[in-house]
Tab-separated table of C-alpha atoms in Angstrom:
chain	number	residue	atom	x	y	z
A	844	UNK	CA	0.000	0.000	0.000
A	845	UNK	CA	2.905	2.081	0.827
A	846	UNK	CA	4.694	1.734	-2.162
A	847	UNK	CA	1.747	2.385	-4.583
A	848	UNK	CA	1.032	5.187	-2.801
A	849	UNK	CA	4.815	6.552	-3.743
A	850	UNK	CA	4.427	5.500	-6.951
A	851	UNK	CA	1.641	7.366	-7.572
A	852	UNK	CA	2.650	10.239	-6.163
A	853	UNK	CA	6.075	10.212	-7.675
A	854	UNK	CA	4.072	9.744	-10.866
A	855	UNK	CA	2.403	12.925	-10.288
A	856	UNK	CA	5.511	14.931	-9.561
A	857	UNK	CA	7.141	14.001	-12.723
A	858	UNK	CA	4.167	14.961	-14.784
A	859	UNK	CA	3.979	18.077	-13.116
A	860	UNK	CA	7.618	18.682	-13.766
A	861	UNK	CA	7.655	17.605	-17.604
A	862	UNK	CA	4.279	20.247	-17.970
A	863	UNK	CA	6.418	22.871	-15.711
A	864	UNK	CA	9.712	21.782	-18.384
A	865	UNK	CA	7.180	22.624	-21.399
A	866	UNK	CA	6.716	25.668	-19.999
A	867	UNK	CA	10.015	27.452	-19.138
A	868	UNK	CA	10.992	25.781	-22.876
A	869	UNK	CA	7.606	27.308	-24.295
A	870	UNK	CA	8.293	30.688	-22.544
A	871	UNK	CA	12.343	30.812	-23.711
A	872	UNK	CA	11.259	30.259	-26.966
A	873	UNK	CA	8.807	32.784	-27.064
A	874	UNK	CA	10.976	35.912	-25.298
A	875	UNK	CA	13.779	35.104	-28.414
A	876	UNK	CA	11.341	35.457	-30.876
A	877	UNK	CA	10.083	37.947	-29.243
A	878	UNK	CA	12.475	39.895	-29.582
A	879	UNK	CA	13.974	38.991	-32.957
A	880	UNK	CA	10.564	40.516	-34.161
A	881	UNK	CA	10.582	37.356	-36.847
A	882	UNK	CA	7.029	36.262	-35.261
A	883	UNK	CA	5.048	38.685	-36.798
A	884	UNK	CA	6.744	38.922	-40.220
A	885	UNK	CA	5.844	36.301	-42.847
A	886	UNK	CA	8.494	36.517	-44.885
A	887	UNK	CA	11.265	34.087	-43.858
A	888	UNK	CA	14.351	32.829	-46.777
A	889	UNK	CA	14.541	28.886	-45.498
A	890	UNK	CA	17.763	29.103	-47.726
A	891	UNK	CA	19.143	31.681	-44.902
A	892	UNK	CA	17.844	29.632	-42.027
A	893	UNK	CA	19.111	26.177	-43.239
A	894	UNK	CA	22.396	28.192	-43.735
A	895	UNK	CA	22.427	29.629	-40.031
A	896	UNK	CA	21.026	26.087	-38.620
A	897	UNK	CA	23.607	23.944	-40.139
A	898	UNK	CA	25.984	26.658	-38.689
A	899	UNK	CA	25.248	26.192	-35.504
A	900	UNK	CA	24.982	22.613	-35.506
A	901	UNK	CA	28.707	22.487	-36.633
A	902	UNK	CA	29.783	24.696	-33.974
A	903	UNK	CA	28.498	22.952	-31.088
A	904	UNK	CA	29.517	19.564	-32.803
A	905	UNK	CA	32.515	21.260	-33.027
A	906	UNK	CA	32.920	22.864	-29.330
A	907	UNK	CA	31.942	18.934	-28.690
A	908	UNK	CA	34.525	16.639	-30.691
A	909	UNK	CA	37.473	19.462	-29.480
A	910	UNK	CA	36.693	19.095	-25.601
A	911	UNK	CA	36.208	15.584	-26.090
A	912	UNK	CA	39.777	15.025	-27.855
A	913	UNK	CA	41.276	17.620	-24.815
A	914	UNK	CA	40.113	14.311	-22.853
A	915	UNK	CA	41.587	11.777	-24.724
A	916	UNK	CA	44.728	13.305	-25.479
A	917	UNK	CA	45.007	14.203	-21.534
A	918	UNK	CA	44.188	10.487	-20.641
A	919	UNK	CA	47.091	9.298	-23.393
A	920	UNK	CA	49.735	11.890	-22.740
A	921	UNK	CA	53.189	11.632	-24.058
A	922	UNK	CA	53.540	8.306	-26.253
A	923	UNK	CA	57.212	7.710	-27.637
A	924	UNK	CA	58.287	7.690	-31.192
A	925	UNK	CA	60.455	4.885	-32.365
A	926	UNK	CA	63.101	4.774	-35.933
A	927	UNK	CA	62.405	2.588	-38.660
A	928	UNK	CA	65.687	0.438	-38.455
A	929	UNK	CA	65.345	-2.796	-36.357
A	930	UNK	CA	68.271	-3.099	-33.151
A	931	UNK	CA	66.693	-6.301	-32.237
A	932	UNK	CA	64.146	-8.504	-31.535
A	933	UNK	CA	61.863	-10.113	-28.609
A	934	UNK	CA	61.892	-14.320	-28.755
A	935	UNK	CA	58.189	-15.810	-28.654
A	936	UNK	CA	60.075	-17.421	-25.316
A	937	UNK	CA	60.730	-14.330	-23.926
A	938	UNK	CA	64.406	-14.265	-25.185
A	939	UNK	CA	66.275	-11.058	-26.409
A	940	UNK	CA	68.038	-11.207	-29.433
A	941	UNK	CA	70.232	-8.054	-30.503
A	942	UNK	CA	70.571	-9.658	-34.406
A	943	UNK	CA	68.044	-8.195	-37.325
A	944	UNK	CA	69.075	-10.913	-40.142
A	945	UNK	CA	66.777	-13.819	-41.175
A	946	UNK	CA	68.043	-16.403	-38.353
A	947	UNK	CA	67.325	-14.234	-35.624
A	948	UNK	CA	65.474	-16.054	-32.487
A	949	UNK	CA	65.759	-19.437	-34.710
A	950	UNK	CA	66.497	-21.523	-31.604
A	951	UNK	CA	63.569	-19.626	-29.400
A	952	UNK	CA	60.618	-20.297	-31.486
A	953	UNK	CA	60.576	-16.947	-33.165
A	954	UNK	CA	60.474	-13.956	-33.519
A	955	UNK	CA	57.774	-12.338	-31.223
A	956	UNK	CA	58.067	-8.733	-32.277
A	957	UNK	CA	60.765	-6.263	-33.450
A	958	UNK	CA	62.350	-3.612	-31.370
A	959	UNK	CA	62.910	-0.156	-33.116
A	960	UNK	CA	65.137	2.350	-31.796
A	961	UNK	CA	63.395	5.154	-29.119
A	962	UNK	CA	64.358	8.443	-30.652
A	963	UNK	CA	61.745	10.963	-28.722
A	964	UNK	CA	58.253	11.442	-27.138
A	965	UNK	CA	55.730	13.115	-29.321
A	966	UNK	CA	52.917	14.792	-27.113
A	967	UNK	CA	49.803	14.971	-29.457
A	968	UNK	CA	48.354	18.400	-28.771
A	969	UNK	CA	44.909	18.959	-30.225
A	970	UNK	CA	44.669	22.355	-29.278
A	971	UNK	CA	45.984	24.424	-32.418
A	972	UNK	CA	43.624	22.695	-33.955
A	973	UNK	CA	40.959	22.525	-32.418
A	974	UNK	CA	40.898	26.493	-31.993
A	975	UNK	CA	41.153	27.227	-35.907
A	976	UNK	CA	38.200	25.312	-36.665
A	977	UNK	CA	36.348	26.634	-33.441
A	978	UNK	CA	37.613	30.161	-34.378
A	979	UNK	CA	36.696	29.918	-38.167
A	980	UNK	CA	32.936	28.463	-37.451
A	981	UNK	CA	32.883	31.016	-34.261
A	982	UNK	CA	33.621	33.993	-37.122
A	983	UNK	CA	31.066	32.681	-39.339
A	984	UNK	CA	28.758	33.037	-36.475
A	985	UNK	CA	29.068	36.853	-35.503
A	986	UNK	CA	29.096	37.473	-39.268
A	987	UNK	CA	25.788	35.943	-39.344
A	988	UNK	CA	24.773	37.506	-35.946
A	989	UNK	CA	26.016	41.101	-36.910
A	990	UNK	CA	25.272	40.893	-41.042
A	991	UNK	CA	21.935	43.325	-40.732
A	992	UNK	CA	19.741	41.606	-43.173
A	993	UNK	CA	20.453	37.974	-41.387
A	994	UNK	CA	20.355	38.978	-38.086
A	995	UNK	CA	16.879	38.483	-37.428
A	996	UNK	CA	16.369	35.455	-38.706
A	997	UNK	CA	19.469	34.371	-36.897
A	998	UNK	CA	18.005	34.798	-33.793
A	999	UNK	CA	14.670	33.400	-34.464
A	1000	UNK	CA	17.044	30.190	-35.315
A	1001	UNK	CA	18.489	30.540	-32.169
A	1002	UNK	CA	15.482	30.220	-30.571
A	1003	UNK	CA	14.561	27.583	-31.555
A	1004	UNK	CA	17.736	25.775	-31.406
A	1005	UNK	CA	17.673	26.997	-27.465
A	1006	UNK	CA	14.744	25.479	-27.089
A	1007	UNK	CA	15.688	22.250	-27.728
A	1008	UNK	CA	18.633	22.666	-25.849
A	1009	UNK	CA	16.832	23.819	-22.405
A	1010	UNK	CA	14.951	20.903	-23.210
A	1011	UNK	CA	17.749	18.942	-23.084
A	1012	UNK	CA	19.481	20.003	-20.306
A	1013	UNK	CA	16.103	20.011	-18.024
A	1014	UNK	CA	15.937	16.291	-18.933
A	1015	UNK	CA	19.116	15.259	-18.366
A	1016	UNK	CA	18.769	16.910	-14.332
A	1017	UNK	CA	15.343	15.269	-14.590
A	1018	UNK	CA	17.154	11.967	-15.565
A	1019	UNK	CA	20.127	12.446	-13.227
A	1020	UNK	CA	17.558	13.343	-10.347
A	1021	UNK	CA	15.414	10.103	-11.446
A	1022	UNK	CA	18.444	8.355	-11.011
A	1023	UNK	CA	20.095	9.445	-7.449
A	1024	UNK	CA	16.853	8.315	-5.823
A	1025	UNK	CA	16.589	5.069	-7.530
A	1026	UNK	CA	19.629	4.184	-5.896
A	1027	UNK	CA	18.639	5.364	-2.919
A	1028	UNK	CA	18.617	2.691	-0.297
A	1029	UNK	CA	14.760	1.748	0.655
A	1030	UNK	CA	14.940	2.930	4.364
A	1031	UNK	CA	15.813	6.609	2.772
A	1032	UNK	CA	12.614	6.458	0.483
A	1033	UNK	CA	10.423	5.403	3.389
A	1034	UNK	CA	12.182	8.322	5.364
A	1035	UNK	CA	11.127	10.875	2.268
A	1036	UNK	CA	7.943	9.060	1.844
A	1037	UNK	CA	7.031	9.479	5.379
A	1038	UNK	CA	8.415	13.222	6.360
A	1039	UNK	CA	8.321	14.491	2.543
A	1040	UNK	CA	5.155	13.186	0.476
A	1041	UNK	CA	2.772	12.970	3.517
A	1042	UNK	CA	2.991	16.264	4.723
């Protein structure tokens, strides 16, 4: 009895916060275009809009794929860089043969791999990169944003490309919330069941 009654009434709180998540969305949307003054005209160019959508799609794909190779290349670090001539040569039975010729490990089953010569660590640095693309699509945004004939329709865009994203991002707390008190250990949901949803 207990537990349908929480389920019910966590039932009703999320509905109430997905309508209350419509809302703020709904009422972000409308202030932008609001103010880009694009809601009362009826003529819009789609050609400019695609233009200005696919923009901004590539910017924050872009803003995306740079942090996330920041990561990688943090997690990997330095990595050595090794000569193309052979010094020797590591036995399939674990023996270490300083020879390159065709005999080499022919009385230890093998060779098991080469061994090159170390000549330096090479630290892959995204970072020059990464900031001339972000820089070039970040230029083709403010000369969208500040080109006067574009400019409105550049914000109506924006608007509705930000309302999508507070979408998103008022999920994913929904989600994350969702999730903290799934894992929350029973006697803690009676506790907030008892002192929270009853009074």
């Amino acid at each position: 009895m207990v537990l349908n009654s929480y389920n019910l009434k966590a039932s009703q709180m999320a509905t109430k916060f997905i309508k209350r998540l419509d809302s703020w969305a709904i009422q972000f949307r409308q202030k932008l275009w609001t103010k880009s003054d694009v809601a009362t005209s009826k003529i819009i160019n789609p050609r400019v809009n695609y233009i200005h959508r696919v923009i901004l799609i590539i910017t924050f794909c872009t803003i995306l794929i740079f942090s996330i190779l920041l990561v990688v290349e943090y997690i990997r670090g330095d990595y050595p860089i090794y000569g193309s001539a052979k010094i020797g040569a590591v036995c399939k039975d674990g023996w270490v043969s300083y020879s390159t010729g065709s005999g080499t490990c022919s009385h230890h089953g093998g060779v098991a791999r080469w061994i090159y010569p170390q000549i330096g660590f090479h630290y892959c640095n995204p970072l020059p990169y990464g900031l001339t693309i972000l820089t070039t699509f970040e230029i083709l945004l403010l000369i969208s944003l500040f080109s006067f004939p574009f400019r409105q329709r550049f914000i109506a865009c924006l608007a509705e490309v930000g309302y999508h994203i507070t979408y998103l991002i008022c999920s994913c707390f929904l989600f994350i919330v969702v999730l903290i008190v799934t894992l929350l250990p029973p006697s803690i949901l009676f506790f907030l069941y008892k002192y929270w949803f009853t009074n």
